[in-house]
mmCIF file with all atom_site columns, C-alpha atoms in Angstrom:
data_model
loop_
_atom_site.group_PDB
_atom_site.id
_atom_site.type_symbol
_atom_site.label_atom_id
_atom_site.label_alt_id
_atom_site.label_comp_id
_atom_site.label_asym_id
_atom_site.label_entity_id
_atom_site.label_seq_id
_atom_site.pdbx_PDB_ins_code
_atom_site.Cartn_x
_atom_site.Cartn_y
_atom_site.Cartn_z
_atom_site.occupancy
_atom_site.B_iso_or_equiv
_atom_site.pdbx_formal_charge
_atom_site.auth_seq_id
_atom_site.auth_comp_id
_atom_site.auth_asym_id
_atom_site.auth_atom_id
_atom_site.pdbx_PDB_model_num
ATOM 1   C CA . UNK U 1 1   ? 168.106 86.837  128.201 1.00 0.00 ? 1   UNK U CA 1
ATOM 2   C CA . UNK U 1 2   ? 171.386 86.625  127.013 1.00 0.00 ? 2   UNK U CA 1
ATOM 3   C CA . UNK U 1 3   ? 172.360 84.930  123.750 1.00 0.00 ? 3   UNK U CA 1
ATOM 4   C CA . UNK U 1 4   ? 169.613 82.050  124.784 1.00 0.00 ? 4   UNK U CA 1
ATOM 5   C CA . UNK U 1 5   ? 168.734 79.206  122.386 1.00 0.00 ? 5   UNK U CA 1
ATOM 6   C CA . UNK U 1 6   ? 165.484 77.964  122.137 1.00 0.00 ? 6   UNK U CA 1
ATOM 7   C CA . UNK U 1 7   ? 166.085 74.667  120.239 1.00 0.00 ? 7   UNK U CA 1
ATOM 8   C CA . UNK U 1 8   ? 162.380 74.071  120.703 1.00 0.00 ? 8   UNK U CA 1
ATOM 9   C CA . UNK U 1 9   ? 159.973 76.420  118.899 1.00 0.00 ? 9   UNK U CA 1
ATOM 10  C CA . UNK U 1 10  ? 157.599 78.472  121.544 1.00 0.00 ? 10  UNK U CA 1
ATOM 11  C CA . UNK U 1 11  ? 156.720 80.596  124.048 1.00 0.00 ? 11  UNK U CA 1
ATOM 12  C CA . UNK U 1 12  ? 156.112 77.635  126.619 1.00 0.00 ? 12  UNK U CA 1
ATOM 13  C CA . UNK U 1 13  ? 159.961 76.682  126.098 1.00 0.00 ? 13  UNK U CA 1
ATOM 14  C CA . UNK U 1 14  ? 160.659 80.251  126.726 1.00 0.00 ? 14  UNK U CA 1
ATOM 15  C CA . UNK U 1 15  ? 158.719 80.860  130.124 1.00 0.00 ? 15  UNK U CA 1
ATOM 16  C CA . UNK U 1 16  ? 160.032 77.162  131.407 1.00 0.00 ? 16  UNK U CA 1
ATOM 17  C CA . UNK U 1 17  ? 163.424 78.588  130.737 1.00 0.00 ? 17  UNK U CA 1
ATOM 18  C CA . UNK U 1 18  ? 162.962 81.911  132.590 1.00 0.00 ? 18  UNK U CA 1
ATOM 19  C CA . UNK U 1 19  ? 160.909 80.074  135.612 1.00 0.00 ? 19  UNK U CA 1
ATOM 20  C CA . UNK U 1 20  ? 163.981 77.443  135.547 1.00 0.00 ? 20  UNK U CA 1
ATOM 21  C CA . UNK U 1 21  ? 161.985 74.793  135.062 1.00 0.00 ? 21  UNK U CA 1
ATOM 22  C CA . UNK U 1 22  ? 164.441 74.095  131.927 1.00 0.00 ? 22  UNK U CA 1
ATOM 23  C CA . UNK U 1 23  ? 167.832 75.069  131.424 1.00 0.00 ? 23  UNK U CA 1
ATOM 24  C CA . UNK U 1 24  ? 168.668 76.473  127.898 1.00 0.00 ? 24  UNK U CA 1
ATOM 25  C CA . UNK U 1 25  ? 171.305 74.846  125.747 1.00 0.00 ? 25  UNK U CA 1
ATOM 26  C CA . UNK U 1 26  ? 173.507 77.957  125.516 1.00 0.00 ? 26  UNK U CA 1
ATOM 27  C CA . UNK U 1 27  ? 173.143 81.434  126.945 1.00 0.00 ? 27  UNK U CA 1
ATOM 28  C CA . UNK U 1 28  ? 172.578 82.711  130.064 1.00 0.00 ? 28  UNK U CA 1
ATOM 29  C CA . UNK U 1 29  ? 168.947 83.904  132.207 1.00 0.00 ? 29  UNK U CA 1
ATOM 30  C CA . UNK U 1 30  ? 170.104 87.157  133.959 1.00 0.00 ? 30  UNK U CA 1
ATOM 31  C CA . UNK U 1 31  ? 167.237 88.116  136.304 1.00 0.00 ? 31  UNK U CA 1
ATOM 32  C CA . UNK U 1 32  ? 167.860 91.895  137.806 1.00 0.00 ? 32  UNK U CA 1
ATOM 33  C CA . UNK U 1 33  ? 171.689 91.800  137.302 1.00 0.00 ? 33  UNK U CA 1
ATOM 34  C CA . UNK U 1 34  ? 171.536 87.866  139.260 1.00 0.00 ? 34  UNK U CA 1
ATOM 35  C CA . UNK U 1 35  ? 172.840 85.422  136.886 1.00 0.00 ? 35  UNK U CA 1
ATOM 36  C CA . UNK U 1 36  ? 169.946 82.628  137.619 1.00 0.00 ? 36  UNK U CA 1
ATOM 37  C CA . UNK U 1 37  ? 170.987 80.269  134.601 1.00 0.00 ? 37  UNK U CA 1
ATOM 38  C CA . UNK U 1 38  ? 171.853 77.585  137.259 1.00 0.00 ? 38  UNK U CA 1
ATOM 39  C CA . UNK U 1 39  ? 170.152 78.592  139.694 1.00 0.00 ? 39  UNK U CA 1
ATOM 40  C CA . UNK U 1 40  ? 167.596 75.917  141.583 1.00 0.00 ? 40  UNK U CA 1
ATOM 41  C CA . UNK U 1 41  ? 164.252 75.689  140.424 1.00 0.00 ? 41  UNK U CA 1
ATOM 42  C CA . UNK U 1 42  ? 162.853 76.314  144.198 1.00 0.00 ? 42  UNK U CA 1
ATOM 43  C CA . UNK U 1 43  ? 165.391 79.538  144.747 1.00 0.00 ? 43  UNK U CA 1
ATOM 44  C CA . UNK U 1 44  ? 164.058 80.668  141.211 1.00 0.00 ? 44  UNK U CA 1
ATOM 45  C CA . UNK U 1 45  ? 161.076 81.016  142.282 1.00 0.00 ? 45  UNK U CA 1
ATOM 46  C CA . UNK U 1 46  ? 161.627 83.331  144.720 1.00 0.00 ? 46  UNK U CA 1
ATOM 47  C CA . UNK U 1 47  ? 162.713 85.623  141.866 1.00 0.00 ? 47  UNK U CA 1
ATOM 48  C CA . UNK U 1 48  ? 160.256 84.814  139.231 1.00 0.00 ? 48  UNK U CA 1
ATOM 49  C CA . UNK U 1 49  ? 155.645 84.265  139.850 1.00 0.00 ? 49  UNK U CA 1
ATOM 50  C CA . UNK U 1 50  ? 153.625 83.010  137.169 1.00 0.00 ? 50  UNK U CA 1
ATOM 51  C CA . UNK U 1 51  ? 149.787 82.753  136.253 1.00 0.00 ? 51  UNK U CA 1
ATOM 52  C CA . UNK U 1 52  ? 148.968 79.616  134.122 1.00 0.00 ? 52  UNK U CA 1
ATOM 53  C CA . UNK U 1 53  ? 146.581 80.108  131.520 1.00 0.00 ? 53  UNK U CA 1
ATOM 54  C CA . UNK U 1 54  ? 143.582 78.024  133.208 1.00 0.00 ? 54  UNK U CA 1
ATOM 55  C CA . UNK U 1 55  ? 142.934 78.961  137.203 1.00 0.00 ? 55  UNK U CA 1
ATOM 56  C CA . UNK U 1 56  ? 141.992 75.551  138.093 1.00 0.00 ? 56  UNK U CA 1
ATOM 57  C CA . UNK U 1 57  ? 145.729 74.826  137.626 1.00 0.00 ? 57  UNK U CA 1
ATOM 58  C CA . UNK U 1 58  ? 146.717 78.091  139.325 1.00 0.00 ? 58  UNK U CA 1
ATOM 59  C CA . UNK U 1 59  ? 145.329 77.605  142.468 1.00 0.00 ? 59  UNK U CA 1
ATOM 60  C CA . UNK U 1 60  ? 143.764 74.891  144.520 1.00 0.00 ? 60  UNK U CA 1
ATOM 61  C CA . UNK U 1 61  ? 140.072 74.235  144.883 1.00 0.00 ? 61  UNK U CA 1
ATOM 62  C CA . UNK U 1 62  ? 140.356 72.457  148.069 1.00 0.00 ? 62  UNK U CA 1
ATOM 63  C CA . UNK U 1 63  ? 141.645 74.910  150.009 1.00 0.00 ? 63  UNK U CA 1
ATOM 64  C CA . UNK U 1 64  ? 140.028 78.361  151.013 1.00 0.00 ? 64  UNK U CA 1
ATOM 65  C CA . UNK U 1 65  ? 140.792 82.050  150.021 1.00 0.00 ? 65  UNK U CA 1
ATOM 66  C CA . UNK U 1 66  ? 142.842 82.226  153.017 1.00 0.00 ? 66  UNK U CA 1
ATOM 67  C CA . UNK U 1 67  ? 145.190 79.131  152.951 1.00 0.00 ? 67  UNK U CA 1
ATOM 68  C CA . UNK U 1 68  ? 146.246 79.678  148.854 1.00 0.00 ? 68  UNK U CA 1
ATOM 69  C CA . UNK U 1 69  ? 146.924 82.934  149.553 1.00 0.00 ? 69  UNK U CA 1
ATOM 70  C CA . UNK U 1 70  ? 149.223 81.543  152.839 1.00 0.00 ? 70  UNK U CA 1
ATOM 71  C CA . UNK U 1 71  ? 150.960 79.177  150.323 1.00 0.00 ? 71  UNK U CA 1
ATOM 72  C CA . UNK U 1 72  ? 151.524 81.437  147.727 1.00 0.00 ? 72  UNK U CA 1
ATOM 73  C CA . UNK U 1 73  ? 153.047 83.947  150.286 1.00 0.00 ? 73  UNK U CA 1
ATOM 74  C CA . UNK U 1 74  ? 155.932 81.138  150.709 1.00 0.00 ? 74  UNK U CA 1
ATOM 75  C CA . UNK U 1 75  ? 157.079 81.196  147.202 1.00 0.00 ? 75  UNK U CA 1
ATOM 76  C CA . UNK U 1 76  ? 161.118 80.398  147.120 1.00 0.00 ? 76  UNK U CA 1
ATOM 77  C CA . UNK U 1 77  ? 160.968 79.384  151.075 1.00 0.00 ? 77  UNK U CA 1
ATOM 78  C CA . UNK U 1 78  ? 160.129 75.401  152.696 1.00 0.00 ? 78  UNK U CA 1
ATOM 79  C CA . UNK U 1 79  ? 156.260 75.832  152.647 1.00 0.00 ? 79  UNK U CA 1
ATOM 80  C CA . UNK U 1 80  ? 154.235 75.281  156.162 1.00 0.00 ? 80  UNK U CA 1
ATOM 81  C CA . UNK U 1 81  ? 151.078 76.749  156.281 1.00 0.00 ? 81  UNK U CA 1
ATOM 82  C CA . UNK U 1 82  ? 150.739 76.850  160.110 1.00 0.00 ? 82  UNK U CA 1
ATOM 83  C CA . UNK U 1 83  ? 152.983 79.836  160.857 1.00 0.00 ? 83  UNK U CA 1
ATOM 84  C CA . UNK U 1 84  ? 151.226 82.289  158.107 1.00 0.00 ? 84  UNK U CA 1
ATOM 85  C CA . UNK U 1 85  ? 146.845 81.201  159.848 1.00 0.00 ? 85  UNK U CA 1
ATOM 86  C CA . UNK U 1 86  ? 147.690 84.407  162.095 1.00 0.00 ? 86  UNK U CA 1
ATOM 87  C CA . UNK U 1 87  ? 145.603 87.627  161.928 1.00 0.00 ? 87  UNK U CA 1
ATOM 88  C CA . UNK U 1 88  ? 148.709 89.855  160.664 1.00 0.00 ? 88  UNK U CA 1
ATOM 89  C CA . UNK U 1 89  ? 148.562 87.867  157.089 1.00 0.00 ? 89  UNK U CA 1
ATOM 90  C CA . UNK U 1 90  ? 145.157 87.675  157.091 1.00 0.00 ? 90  UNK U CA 1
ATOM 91  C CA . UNK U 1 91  ? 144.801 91.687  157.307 1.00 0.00 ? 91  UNK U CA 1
ATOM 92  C CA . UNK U 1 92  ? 147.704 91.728  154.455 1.00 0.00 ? 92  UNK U CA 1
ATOM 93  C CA . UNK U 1 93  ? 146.261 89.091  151.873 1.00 0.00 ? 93  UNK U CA 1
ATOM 94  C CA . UNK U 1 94  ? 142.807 91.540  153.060 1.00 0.00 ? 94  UNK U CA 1
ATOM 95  C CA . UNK U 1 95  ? 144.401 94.536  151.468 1.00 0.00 ? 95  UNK U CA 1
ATOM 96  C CA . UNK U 1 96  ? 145.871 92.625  148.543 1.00 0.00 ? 96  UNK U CA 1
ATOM 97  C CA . UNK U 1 97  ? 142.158 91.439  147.618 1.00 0.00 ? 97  UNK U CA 1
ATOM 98  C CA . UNK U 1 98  ? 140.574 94.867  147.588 1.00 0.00 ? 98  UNK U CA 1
ATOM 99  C CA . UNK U 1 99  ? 142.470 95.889  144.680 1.00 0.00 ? 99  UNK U CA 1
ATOM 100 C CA . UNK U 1 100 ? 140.071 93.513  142.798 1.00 0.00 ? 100 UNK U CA 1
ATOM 101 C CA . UNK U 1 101 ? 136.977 95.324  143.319 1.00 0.00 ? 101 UNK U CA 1
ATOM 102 C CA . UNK U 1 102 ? 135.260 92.331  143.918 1.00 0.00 ? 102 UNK U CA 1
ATOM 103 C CA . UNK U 1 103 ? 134.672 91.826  148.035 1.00 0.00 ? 103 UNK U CA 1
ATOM 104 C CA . UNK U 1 104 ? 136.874 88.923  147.821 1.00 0.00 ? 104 UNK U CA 1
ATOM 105 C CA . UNK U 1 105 ? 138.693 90.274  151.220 1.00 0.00 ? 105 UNK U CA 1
ATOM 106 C CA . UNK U 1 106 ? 135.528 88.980  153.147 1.00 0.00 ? 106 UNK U CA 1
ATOM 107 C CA . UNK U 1 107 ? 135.280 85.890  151.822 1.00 0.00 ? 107 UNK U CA 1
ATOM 108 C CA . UNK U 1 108 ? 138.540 84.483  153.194 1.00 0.00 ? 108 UNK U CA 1
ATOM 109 C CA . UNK U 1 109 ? 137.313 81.428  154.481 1.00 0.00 ? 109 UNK U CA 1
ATOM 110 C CA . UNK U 1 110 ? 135.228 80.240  151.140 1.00 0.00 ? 110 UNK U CA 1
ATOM 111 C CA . UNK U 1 111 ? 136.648 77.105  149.200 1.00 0.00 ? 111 UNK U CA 1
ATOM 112 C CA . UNK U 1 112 ? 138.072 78.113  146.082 1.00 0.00 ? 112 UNK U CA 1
ATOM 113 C CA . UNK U 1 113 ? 135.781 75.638  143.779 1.00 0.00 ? 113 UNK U CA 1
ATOM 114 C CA . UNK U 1 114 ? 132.839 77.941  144.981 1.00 0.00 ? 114 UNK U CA 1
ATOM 115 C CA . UNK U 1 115 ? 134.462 80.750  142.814 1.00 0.00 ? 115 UNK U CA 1
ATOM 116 C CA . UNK U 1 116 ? 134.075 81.509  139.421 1.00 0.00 ? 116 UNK U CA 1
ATOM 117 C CA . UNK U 1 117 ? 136.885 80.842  137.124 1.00 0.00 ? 117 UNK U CA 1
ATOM 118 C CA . UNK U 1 118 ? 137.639 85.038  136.859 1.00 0.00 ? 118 UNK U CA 1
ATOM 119 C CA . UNK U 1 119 ? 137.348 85.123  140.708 1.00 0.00 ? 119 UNK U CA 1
ATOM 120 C CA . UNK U 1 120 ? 140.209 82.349  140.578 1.00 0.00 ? 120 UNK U CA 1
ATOM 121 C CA . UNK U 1 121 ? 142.409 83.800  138.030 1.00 0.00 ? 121 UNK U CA 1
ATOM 122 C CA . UNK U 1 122 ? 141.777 87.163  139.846 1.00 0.00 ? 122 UNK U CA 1
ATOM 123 C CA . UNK U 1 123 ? 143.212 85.627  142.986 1.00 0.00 ? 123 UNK U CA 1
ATOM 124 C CA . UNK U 1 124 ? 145.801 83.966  141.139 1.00 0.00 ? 124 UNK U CA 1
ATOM 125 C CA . UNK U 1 125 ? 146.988 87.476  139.830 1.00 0.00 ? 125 UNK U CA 1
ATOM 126 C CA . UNK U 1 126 ? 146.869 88.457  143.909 1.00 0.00 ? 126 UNK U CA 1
ATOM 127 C CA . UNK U 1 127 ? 148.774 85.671  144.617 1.00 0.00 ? 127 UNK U CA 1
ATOM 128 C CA . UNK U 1 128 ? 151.115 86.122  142.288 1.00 0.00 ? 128 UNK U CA 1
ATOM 129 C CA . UNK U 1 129 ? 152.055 89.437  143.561 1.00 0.00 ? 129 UNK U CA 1
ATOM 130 C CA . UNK U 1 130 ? 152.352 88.502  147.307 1.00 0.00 ? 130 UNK U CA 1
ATOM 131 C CA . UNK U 1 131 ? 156.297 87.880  147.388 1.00 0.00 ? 131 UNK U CA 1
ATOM 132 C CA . UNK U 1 132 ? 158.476 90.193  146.132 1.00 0.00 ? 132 UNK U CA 1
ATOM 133 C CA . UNK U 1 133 ? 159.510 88.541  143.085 1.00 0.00 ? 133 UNK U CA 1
ATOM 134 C CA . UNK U 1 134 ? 161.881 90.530  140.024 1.00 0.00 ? 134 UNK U CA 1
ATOM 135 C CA . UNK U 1 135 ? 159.787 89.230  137.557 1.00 0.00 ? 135 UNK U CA 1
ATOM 136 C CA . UNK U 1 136 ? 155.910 88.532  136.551 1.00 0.00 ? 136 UNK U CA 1
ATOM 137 C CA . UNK U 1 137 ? 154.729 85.651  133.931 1.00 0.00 ? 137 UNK U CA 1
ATOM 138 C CA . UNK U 1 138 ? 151.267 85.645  132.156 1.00 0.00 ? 138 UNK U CA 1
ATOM 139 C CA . UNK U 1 139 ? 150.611 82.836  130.266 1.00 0.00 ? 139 UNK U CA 1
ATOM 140 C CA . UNK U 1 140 ? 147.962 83.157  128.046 1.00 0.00 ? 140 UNK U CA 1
ATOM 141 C CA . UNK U 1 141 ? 145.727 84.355  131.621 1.00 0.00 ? 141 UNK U CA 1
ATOM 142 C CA . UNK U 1 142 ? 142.602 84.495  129.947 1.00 0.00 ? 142 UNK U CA 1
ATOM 143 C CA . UNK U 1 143 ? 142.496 82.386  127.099 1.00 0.00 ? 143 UNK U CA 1
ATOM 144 C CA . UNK U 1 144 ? 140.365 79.851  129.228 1.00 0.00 ? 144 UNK U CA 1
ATOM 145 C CA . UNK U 1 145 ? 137.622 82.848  130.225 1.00 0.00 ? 145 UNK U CA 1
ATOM 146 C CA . UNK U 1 146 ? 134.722 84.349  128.519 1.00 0.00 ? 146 UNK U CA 1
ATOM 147 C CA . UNK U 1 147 ? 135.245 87.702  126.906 1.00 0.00 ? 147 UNK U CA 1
ATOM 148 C CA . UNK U 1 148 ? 133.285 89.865  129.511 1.00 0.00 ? 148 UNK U CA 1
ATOM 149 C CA . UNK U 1 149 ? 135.786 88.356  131.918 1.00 0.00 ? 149 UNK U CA 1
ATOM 150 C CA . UNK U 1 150 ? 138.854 88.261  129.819 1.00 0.00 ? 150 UNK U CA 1
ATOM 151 C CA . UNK U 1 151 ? 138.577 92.288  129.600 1.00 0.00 ? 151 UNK U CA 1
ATOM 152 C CA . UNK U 1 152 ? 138.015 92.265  133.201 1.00 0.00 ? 152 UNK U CA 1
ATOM 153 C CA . UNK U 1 153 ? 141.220 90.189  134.296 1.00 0.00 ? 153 UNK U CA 1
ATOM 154 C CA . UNK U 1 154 ? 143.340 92.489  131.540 1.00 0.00 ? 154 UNK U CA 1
ATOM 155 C CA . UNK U 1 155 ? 142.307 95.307  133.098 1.00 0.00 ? 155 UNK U CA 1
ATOM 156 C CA . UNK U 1 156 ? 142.566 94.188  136.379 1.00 0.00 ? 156 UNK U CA 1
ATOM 157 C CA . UNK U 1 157 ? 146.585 92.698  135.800 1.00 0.00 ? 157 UNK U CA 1
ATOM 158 C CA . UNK U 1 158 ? 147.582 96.253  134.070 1.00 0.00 ? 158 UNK U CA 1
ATOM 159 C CA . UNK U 1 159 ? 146.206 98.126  137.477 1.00 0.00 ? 159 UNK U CA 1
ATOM 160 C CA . UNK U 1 160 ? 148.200 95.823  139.455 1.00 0.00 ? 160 UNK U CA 1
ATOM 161 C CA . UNK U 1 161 ? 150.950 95.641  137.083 1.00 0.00 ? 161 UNK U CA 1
ATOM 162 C CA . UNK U 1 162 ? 151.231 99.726  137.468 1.00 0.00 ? 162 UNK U CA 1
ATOM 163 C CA . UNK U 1 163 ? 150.583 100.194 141.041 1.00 0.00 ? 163 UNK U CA 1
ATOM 164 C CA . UNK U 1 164 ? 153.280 97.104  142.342 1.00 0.00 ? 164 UNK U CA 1
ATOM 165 C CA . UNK U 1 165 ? 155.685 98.553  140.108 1.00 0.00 ? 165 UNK U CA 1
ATOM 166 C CA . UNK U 1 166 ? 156.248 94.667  138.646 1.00 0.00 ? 166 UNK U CA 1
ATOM 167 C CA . UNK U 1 167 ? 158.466 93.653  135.403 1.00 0.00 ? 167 UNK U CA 1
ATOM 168 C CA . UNK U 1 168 ? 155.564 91.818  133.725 1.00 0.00 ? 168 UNK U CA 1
ATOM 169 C CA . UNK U 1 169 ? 156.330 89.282  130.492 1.00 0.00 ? 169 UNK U CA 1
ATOM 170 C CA . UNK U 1 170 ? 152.761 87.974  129.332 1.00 0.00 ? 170 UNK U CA 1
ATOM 171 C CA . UNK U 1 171 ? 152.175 85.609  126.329 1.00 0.00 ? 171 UNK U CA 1
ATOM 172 C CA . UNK U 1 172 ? 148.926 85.881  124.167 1.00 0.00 ? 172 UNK U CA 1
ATOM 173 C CA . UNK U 1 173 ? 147.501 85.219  121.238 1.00 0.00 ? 173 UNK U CA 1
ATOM 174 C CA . UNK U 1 174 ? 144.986 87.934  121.352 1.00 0.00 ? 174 UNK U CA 1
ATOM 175 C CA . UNK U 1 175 ? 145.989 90.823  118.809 1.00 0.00 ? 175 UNK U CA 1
ATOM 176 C CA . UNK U 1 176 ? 144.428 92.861  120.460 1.00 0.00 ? 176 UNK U CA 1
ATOM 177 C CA . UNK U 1 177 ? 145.553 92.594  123.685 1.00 0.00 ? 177 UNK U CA 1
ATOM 178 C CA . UNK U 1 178 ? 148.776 92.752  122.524 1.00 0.00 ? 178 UNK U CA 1
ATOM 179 C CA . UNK U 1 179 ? 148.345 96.098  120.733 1.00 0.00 ? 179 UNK U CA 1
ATOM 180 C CA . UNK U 1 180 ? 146.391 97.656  124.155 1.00 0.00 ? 180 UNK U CA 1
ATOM 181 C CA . UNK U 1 181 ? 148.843 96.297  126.793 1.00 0.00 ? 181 UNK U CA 1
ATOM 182 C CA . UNK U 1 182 ? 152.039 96.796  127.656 1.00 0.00 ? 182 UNK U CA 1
ATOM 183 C CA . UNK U 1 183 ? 155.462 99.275  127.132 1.00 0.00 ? 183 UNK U CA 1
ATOM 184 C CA . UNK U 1 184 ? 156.860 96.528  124.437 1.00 0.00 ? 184 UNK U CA 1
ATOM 185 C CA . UNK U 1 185 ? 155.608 93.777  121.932 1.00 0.00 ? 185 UNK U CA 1
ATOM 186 C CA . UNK U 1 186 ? 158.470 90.944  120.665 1.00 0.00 ? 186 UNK U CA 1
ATOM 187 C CA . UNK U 1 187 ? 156.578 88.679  118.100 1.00 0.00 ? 187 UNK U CA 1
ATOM 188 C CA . UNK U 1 188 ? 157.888 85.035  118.336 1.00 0.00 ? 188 UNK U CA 1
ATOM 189 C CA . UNK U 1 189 ? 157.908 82.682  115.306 1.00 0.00 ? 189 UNK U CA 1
ATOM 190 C CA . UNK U 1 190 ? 159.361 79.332  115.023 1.00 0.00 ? 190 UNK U CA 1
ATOM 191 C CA . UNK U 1 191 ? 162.131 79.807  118.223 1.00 0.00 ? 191 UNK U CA 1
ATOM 192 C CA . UNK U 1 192 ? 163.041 83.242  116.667 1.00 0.00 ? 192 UNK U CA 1
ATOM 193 C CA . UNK U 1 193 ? 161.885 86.878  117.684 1.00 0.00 ? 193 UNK U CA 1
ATOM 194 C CA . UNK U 1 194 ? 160.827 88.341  114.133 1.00 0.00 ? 194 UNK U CA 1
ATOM 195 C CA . UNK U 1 195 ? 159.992 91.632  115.228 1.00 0.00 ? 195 UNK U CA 1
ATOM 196 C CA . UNK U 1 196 ? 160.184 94.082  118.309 1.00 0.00 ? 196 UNK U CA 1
ATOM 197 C CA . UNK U 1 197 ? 157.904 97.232  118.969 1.00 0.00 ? 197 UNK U CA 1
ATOM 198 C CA . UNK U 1 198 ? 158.492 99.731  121.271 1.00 0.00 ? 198 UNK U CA 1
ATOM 199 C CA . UNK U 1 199 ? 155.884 101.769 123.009 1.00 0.00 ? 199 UNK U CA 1
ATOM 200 C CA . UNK U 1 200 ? 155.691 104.510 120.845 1.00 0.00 ? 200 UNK U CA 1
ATOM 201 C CA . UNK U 1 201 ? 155.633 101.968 117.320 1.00 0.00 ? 201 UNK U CA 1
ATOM 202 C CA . UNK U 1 202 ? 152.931 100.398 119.703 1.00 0.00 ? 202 UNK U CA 1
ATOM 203 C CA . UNK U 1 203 ? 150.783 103.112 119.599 1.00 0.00 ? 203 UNK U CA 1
ATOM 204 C CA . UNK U 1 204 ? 150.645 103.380 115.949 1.00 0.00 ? 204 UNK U CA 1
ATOM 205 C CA . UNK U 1 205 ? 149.999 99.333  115.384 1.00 0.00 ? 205 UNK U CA 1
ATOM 206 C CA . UNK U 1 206 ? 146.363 97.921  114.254 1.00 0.00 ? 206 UNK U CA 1
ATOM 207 C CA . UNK U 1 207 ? 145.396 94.122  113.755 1.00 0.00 ? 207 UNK U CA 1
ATOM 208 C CA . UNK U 1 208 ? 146.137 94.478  110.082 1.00 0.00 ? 208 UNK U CA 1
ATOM 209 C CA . UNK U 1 209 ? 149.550 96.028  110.318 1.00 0.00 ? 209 UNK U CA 1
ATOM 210 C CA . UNK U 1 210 ? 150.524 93.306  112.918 1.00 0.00 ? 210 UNK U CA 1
ATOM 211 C CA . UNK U 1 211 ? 148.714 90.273  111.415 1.00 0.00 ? 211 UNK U CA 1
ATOM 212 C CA . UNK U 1 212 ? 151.486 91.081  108.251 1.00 0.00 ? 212 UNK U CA 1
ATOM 213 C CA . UNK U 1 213 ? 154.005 91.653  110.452 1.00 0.00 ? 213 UNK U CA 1
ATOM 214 C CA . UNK U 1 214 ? 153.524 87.961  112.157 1.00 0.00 ? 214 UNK U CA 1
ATOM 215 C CA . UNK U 1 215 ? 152.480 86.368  108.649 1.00 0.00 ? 215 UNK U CA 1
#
């Protein structure tokens, strides 16, 4: 960002703004050297993918394996599923899903609301990766799973995180997660960032130290 405002208080005001969903009251978005601050929503989107917080939301239950991963493919282009049902895709979105670990890549064809809700937010995480975008948004991606799950999906979005080479901005609440993932921590109170760790002041955090810090 560049000398943004958030005249609003939180992290949602803050993702809308990068996704271009809002446009900030001063300041300018620069997204890999692009200044995107009035940029279309639809053409930011080619440049910045996003996981909501609850995978019902992040993908659609109604449609198979296959076809969400199709649509998400189309992110920042006029959307048509008919050209991507072709045996080329289906072979890439294959390869995508075996990073999971979960033999998702043969079951292409099943609905989505036969999945678990870590199966869907794994496959939104897939999905999310499938264009090329500058940027990666994490919303709070396990806040609606149980724990055994929510370790999964962490560990499953820092694996993909490394190996796709992504810029990856994720908000939590989770101390902990905070302190285990990621090259950088910002801590956001009331519109303002209070406090900004890099990786090696990450390494020597705890909960206690950064519970103070926020409080």
């Amino acid at each position: 960002f560049r000398r943004v405002l958030f005249r609003s208080a939180g992290k949602s005001t803050m993702f809308n703004v990068i996704s271009g969903f809002l446009r900030p009251d001063s300041g300018q978005i620069i997204i890999d050297g692009q200044d995107a601050t009035n940029m279309p929503q639809i053409h930011r989107s080619a440049l910045v993918s996003k996981v909501m917080q609850d995978p019902r939301v992040g993908t659609m239950e109604n449609m198979t394996i296959f076809e969400n991963m199709a649509f998400a493919f189309k992110r920042g282009q006029s959307r048509g599923l008919r050209p991507f049902f072709n045996n080329s895709n289906r072979q890439f979105f294959q390869k995508k899903l075996q990073m999971l670990n979960m033999g998702l890549e043969n079951l292409m064809d099943e609905l989505v609301s036969n999945l678990s809700g870590g199966q869907r937010q794994a496959i939104s995480l897939v999905m999310s990766i499938l264009a090329d975008s500058k940027i990666l948004l994490l919303d709070e991606i396990t806040s609606a799973l149980d724990p055994g799950s929510s370790e999964a999906i962490m560990q499953l979005t820092a694996k993909i995180i490394k190996e796709e080479k992504r810029t990856c901005i994720m908000i939590t609440h989770n101390m902990d997660q905070a302190i285990n993932y990621g090259d950088r921590l910002l801590l956001l109170k009331n519109g303002v960032f209070i406090a900004d760790y890099d990786a090696d002041a990450k390494s020597r955090l705890n909960y206690a130290t950064l519970a103070s810090d926020f409080l």
